[in-house]
Amino acid sequence: MFTAQLLEAQEEQVHKVIMIDSANPEAFPQFKTTREHLEFVKATFDRTILAGGLQFDDTDSDDDDDDDDDDDDDDDDDDDDDDDDGPSSSTIARNYDVGDYTMSQTRRSSVWNSPSSSTLSSARSSTASIFDTNSPLSSPGPPLGGYPTEDSDCSSDCDELPVMKVILEQIKTHIHRGLDLISCVKPGDLFLPGSKSDFDAILVKCTTEPIDVARTYGGHAGAQLIETAMREKSMRWNPTQFRSFKSIPFSGDHDGAFRPQFVEELSSILRECIQDIE
């Protein structure tokens, strides 16, 4: 969406914006501390690997049940904790009509980890960006500085091979910078209230169920908000702010949309999206 704005600022004509499983960044709250930001960077990285974004040394697969892998332990514990601590975020997501933008407007949280469930229904636009880049608390420094540490969960993975280490570092950098980019987005940054764009918007929506948040973040309002938005048909985009808006289902998952098995389907969808553009 920002690319469209940049092009329009250069007096280029934008006919259509195509997004692949991209949620509206205006919907998310700010981080309270740098540590919270880094925790989400690490959690996102761990979930990307867990989702199958990378495959590690197969020689370790036979020992998976015996290894002290924090991600696997967290996933196993999720099933138990959901029953003890209340409904999981996937249960929450099923309790409303996905894609209903009007309902989603009342579920914006002003903070990530407030213990009150009412944060999911607050709509304080002044604090609705993921984190404020002008705040001293939101300057986490270089993405690889201090993360991961030698004691972190992925340190052994980073030592697999030089090439693998580079890939892992690039993924972490991408995640860190992605969150940093989203941080500056506040309600009204993409569209002024009451305004409407002159282009069409197409959301290629992954229909594969996202991975539930780890036990550590199961009761975290911000983590639940992310999961909720990622399951919505419109992913918090307001259809009325575009010339037209269309959500197209896609069988891939968010972290693996460009894997070989999805190339044919995704290519077909993209061809369909641009066939009416001269």
Coordinates of C-alpha atoms in Angstrom, one line a residue:
M1 CA 0.0 0.0 0.0
F2 CA 2.9 2.4 0.7
T3 CA 4.3 1.5 -2.7
A4 CA 1.1 2.8 -4.2
Q5 CA 1.4 6.0 -2.3
L6 CA 5.0 6.5 -3.4
L7 CA 4.0 6.0 -7.0
E8 CA 1.1 8.4 -6.8
A9 CA 3.4 10.9 -5.1
Q10 CA 5.6 10.7 -8.2
E11 CA 2.5 11.3 -10.3
E12 CA 2.4 7.7 -11.5
Q13 CA -1.1 6.2 -12.1
V14 CA -1.9 3.2 -9.9
H15 CA -4.6 1.0 -11.2
K16 CA -4.6 -1.9 -8.8
V17 CA -2.8 -3.0 -5.6
I18 CA -2.3 -6.7 -5.0
M19 CA -1.5 -7.8 -1.5
I20 CA -0.6 -11.4 -0.5
D21 CA -1.9 -12.2 3.0
S22 CA -1.1 -8.7 4.2
A23 CA -3.0 -7.3 7.1
N24 CA -3.8 -3.6 7.6
P25 CA -1.0 -2.2 9.8
E26 CA -3.2 0.6 11.1
A27 CA -5.1 -1.9 13.1
F28 CA -2.3 -2.9 15.5
P29 CA -1.3 -1.3 18.8
Q30 CA 2.1 -0.1 19.9
F31 CA 4.7 -2.0 21.8
K32 CA 5.2 -0.9 25.3
T33 CA 9.0 -1.6 25.5
T34 CA 11.9 -2.6 23.3
R35 CA 12.0 -5.9 25.0
E36 CA 8.5 -6.6 24.0
H37 CA 9.4 -5.8 20.4
L38 CA 12.3 -8.2 20.5
E39 CA 10.2 -10.9 22.0
F40 CA 7.8 -10.6 19.1
V41 CA 10.7 -10.7 16.6
K42 CA 11.9 -13.9 18.2
A43 CA 8.4 -15.4 18.4
T44 CA 7.8 -14.6 14.8
F45 CA 11.1 -16.1 13.8
D46 CA 10.5 -19.3 15.8
R47 CA 7.0 -19.7 14.3
T48 CA 8.3 -19.1 10.7
I49 CA 10.8 -22.0 11.2
L50 CA 8.2 -24.1 12.9
A51 CA 5.8 -23.6 10.0
G52 CA 8.3 -25.2 7.7
G53 CA 10.0 -22.2 6.3
L54 CA 13.3 -24.0 6.7
Q55 CA 14.2 -27.6 7.2
F56 CA 17.1 -28.4 9.4
D57 CA 19.5 -31.4 9.5
D58 CA 17.4 -34.5 9.1
T59 CA 19.8 -36.4 11.4
D60 CA 18.1 -34.7 14.3
S61 CA 14.6 -35.8 13.4
D62 CA 14.9 -39.1 15.1
D63 CA 15.7 -37.4 18.4
D64 CA 12.9 -34.8 18.3
D65 CA 10.9 -36.4 21.0
D66 CA 13.9 -36.4 23.4
D67 CA 15.3 -33.0 22.6
D68 CA 14.6 -30.0 24.8
D69 CA 13.1 -27.9 22.0
D70 CA 11.3 -25.0 23.4
D71 CA 9.0 -24.5 20.4
D72 CA 7.8 -28.1 20.5
D73 CA 7.4 -28.0 24.2
D74 CA 5.4 -24.8 23.9
D75 CA 3.1 -26.3 21.2
D76 CA 2.5 -29.4 23.3
D77 CA 1.7 -27.3 26.3
D78 CA -0.6 -25.1 24.3
D79 CA -3.2 -27.9 24.1
D80 CA -3.2 -28.3 27.8
D81 CA -3.1 -24.7 28.7
D82 CA -6.0 -23.8 26.5
D83 CA -8.3 -25.9 28.6
D84 CA -7.0 -24.4 31.9
D85 CA -6.6 -20.8 31.0
G86 CA -9.6 -20.2 28.8
P87 CA -10.4 -20.3 25.1
S88 CA -7.5 -20.2 22.6
S89 CA -7.2 -17.4 20.1
S90 CA -8.5 -19.8 17.3
T91 CA -11.7 -20.2 19.4
I92 CA -11.9 -16.4 19.7
A93 CA -11.6 -16.1 15.9
R94 CA -14.5 -18.4 15.3
N95 CA -16.9 -16.3 17.4
Y96 CA -17.4 -13.5 14.9
D97 CA -18.0 -13.1 11.2
V98 CA -14.6 -13.1 9.5
G99 CA -14.1 -10.2 7.1
D100 CA -16.6 -8.0 8.9
Y101 CA -14.7 -4.7 9.0
T102 CA -17.4 -2.9 11.0
M103 CA -16.9 -5.4 13.8
S104 CA -13.2 -5.4 13.6
Q105 CA -13.1 -1.6 14.2
T106 CA -14.2 -2.2 17.8
R107 CA -11.5 -4.7 18.5
R108 CA -8.5 -2.5 18.2
S109 CA -6.2 -2.8 21.2
S110 CA -4.3 0.2 22.7
V111 CA -1.6 -2.0 24.2
W112 CA -0.1 -5.4 23.5
N113 CA -0.2 -7.1 26.8
S114 CA -2.9 -5.6 28.9
P115 CA -4.3 -8.2 31.3
S116 CA -7.8 -7.0 30.5
S117 CA -9.7 -8.6 27.7
S118 CA -11.4 -5.3 27.1
T119 CA -8.3 -4.1 25.2
L120 CA -9.5 -6.1 22.3
S121 CA -12.5 -3.9 22.0
S122 CA -10.9 -0.5 22.6
A123 CA -10.4 1.9 19.7
R124 CA -7.9 4.5 20.8
S125 CA -6.5 5.6 17.5
S126 CA -3.8 7.7 19.1
T127 CA -2.0 4.5 20.1
A128 CA -3.0 2.1 17.4
S129 CA 0.3 1.7 15.6
I130 CA 2.5 -1.2 16.5
F131 CA 5.1 0.9 18.2
D132 CA 6.2 4.6 17.9
T133 CA 9.5 5.0 16.2
N134 CA 9.9 8.4 17.9
S135 CA 9.8 6.9 21.4
P136 CA 13.1 6.1 23.1
L137 CA 11.6 2.7 24.0
S138 CA 11.0 1.8 20.4
S139 CA 14.6 2.0 19.1
P140 CA 15.7 -1.6 19.5
G141 CA 19.0 -1.0 17.7
P142 CA 20.5 -3.3 15.1
P143 CA 18.3 -6.3 14.6
L144 CA 21.1 -8.8 15.2
G145 CA 22.7 -6.9 18.1
G146 CA 22.1 -9.1 21.2
Y147 CA 19.5 -11.2 19.3
P148 CA 20.0 -14.1 19.1
T149 CA 22.4 -14.5 21.9
E150 CA 24.7 -17.6 22.3
D151 CA 22.1 -18.9 24.8
S152 CA 19.1 -18.3 22.6
D153 CA 16.9 -21.1 21.3
C154 CA 18.1 -20.8 17.7
S155 CA 21.9 -20.6 18.4
S156 CA 22.4 -24.2 17.6
D157 CA 20.5 -23.7 14.3
C158 CA 22.7 -20.8 13.4
D159 CA 25.8 -23.1 13.7
E160 CA 24.4 -25.6 11.2
L161 CA 26.2 -24.4 8.1
P162 CA 27.6 -21.0 7.0
V163 CA 24.9 -20.8 4.3
M164 CA 22.2 -21.7 6.7
K165 CA 23.5 -19.2 9.2
V166 CA 23.3 -16.4 6.6
I167 CA 19.7 -17.4 5.7
L168 CA 18.7 -17.4 9.3
E169 CA 20.2 -14.0 9.9
Q170 CA 18.5 -12.6 6.8
I171 CA 15.1 -13.9 8.0
K172 CA 15.6 -12.4 11.5
T173 CA 16.7 -9.1 9.9
H174 CA 13.6 -9.2 7.6
I175 CA 11.3 -9.8 10.5
H176 CA 12.9 -7.0 12.6
R177 CA 12.8 -4.5 9.8
G178 CA 9.2 -5.5 8.9
L179 CA 8.0 -4.8 12.4
D180 CA 10.0 -1.5 12.3
L181 CA 8.3 -0.5 9.1
I182 CA 4.8 -1.2 10.4
S183 CA 5.7 0.7 13.6
C184 CA 5.3 4.1 11.9
V185 CA 1.8 3.4 10.6
K186 CA -1.0 5.0 12.5
P187 CA -4.7 5.4 11.7
G188 CA -5.0 7.9 8.9
D189 CA -1.5 7.4 7.6
L190 CA -2.7 5.2 4.7
F191 CA -6.1 6.9 4.1
L192 CA -7.4 10.1 5.6
P193 CA -10.7 9.7 7.4
G194 CA -13.5 9.7 4.8
S195 CA -11.2 9.5 1.9
K196 CA -11.2 6.9 -0.9
S197 CA -8.4 5.7 -3.1
D198 CA -8.6 5.8 -6.9
F199 CA -7.3 2.2 -7.3
D200 CA -8.7 -1.3 -6.9
A201 CA -7.3 -3.5 -4.1
I202 CA -7.0 -7.3 -4.2
L203 CA -6.1 -9.3 -1.1
V204 CA -4.8 -12.8 -1.9
K205 CA -5.8 -14.4 1.4
C206 CA -4.1 -17.5 2.7
T207 CA -6.7 -19.9 3.9
T208 CA -4.4 -22.3 5.7
E209 CA -5.0 -22.0 9.5
P210 CA -2.2 -20.0 11.1
I211 CA -0.2 -21.6 13.9
D212 CA -1.6 -20.8 17.3
V213 CA 0.5 -18.5 19.5
A214 CA 3.0 -20.2 21.8
R215 CA 2.1 -20.7 25.4
T216 CA 4.3 -17.8 26.4
Y217 CA 2.0 -15.4 24.4
G218 CA -1.3 -17.3 24.8
G219 CA -2.8 -14.7 27.1
H220 CA -1.1 -11.8 25.4
A221 CA -3.8 -9.4 24.0
G222 CA -1.5 -8.2 21.2
A223 CA -0.6 -11.8 20.1
Q224 CA -4.3 -12.7 20.1
L225 CA -5.1 -9.6 18.1
I226 CA -2.5 -10.5 15.4
E227 CA -3.9 -14.1 15.2
T228 CA -7.4 -12.7 14.9
A229 CA -6.5 -10.3 12.1
M230 CA -4.6 -12.9 10.2
R231 CA -7.7 -15.2 10.1
E232 CA -10.1 -12.5 8.9
K233 CA -11.2 -12.5 5.2
S234 CA -10.4 -8.8 4.9
M235 CA -7.5 -8.7 7.4
R236 CA -8.7 -5.4 8.8
W237 CA -8.8 -3.6 5.4
N238 CA -11.8 -1.3 5.0
P239 CA -13.3 -2.2 1.6
T240 CA -15.1 1.2 1.3
Q241 CA -11.7 3.0 1.1
F242 CA -10.9 1.5 -2.3
R243 CA -12.4 1.9 -5.7
S244 CA -13.1 -1.8 -5.3
F245 CA -11.9 -4.5 -2.9
K246 CA -11.7 -8.3 -3.5
S247 CA -10.4 -11.0 -1.2
I248 CA -9.3 -14.1 -3.2
P249 CA -8.7 -17.4 -1.2
F250 CA -5.4 -19.1 -1.7
S251 CA -4.5 -22.5 -0.3
G252 CA -1.0 -21.6 0.7
D253 CA 0.1 -20.4 4.2
H254 CA 1.5 -17.1 5.2
D255 CA 5.1 -18.2 5.7
G256 CA 5.2 -20.5 2.6
A257 CA 3.2 -18.8 0.0
F258 CA 6.0 -19.0 -2.5
R259 CA 6.9 -22.6 -2.0
P260 CA 7.1 -24.8 -5.2
Q261 CA 3.8 -26.5 -4.5
F262 CA 1.9 -23.2 -4.6
V263 CA 3.6 -21.7 -7.6
E264 CA 1.0 -22.8 -10.1
E265 CA -2.0 -21.7 -8.1
L266 CA -0.5 -18.3 -7.1
S267 CA 0.6 -17.6 -10.6
S268 CA -2.9 -18.3 -11.9
I269 CA -4.4 -16.0 -9.3
L270 CA -2.0 -13.2 -10.2
R271 CA -2.6 -13.6 -13.9
E272 CA -6.3 -13.2 -13.2
C273 CA -5.7 -10.1 -11.2
I274 CA -3.8 -8.3 -13.9
Q275 CA -5.6 -9.5 -17.0
D276 CA -7.9 -6.4 -17.2
I277 CA -4.9 -4.0 -17.0
E278 CA -3.9 -2.7 -20.4

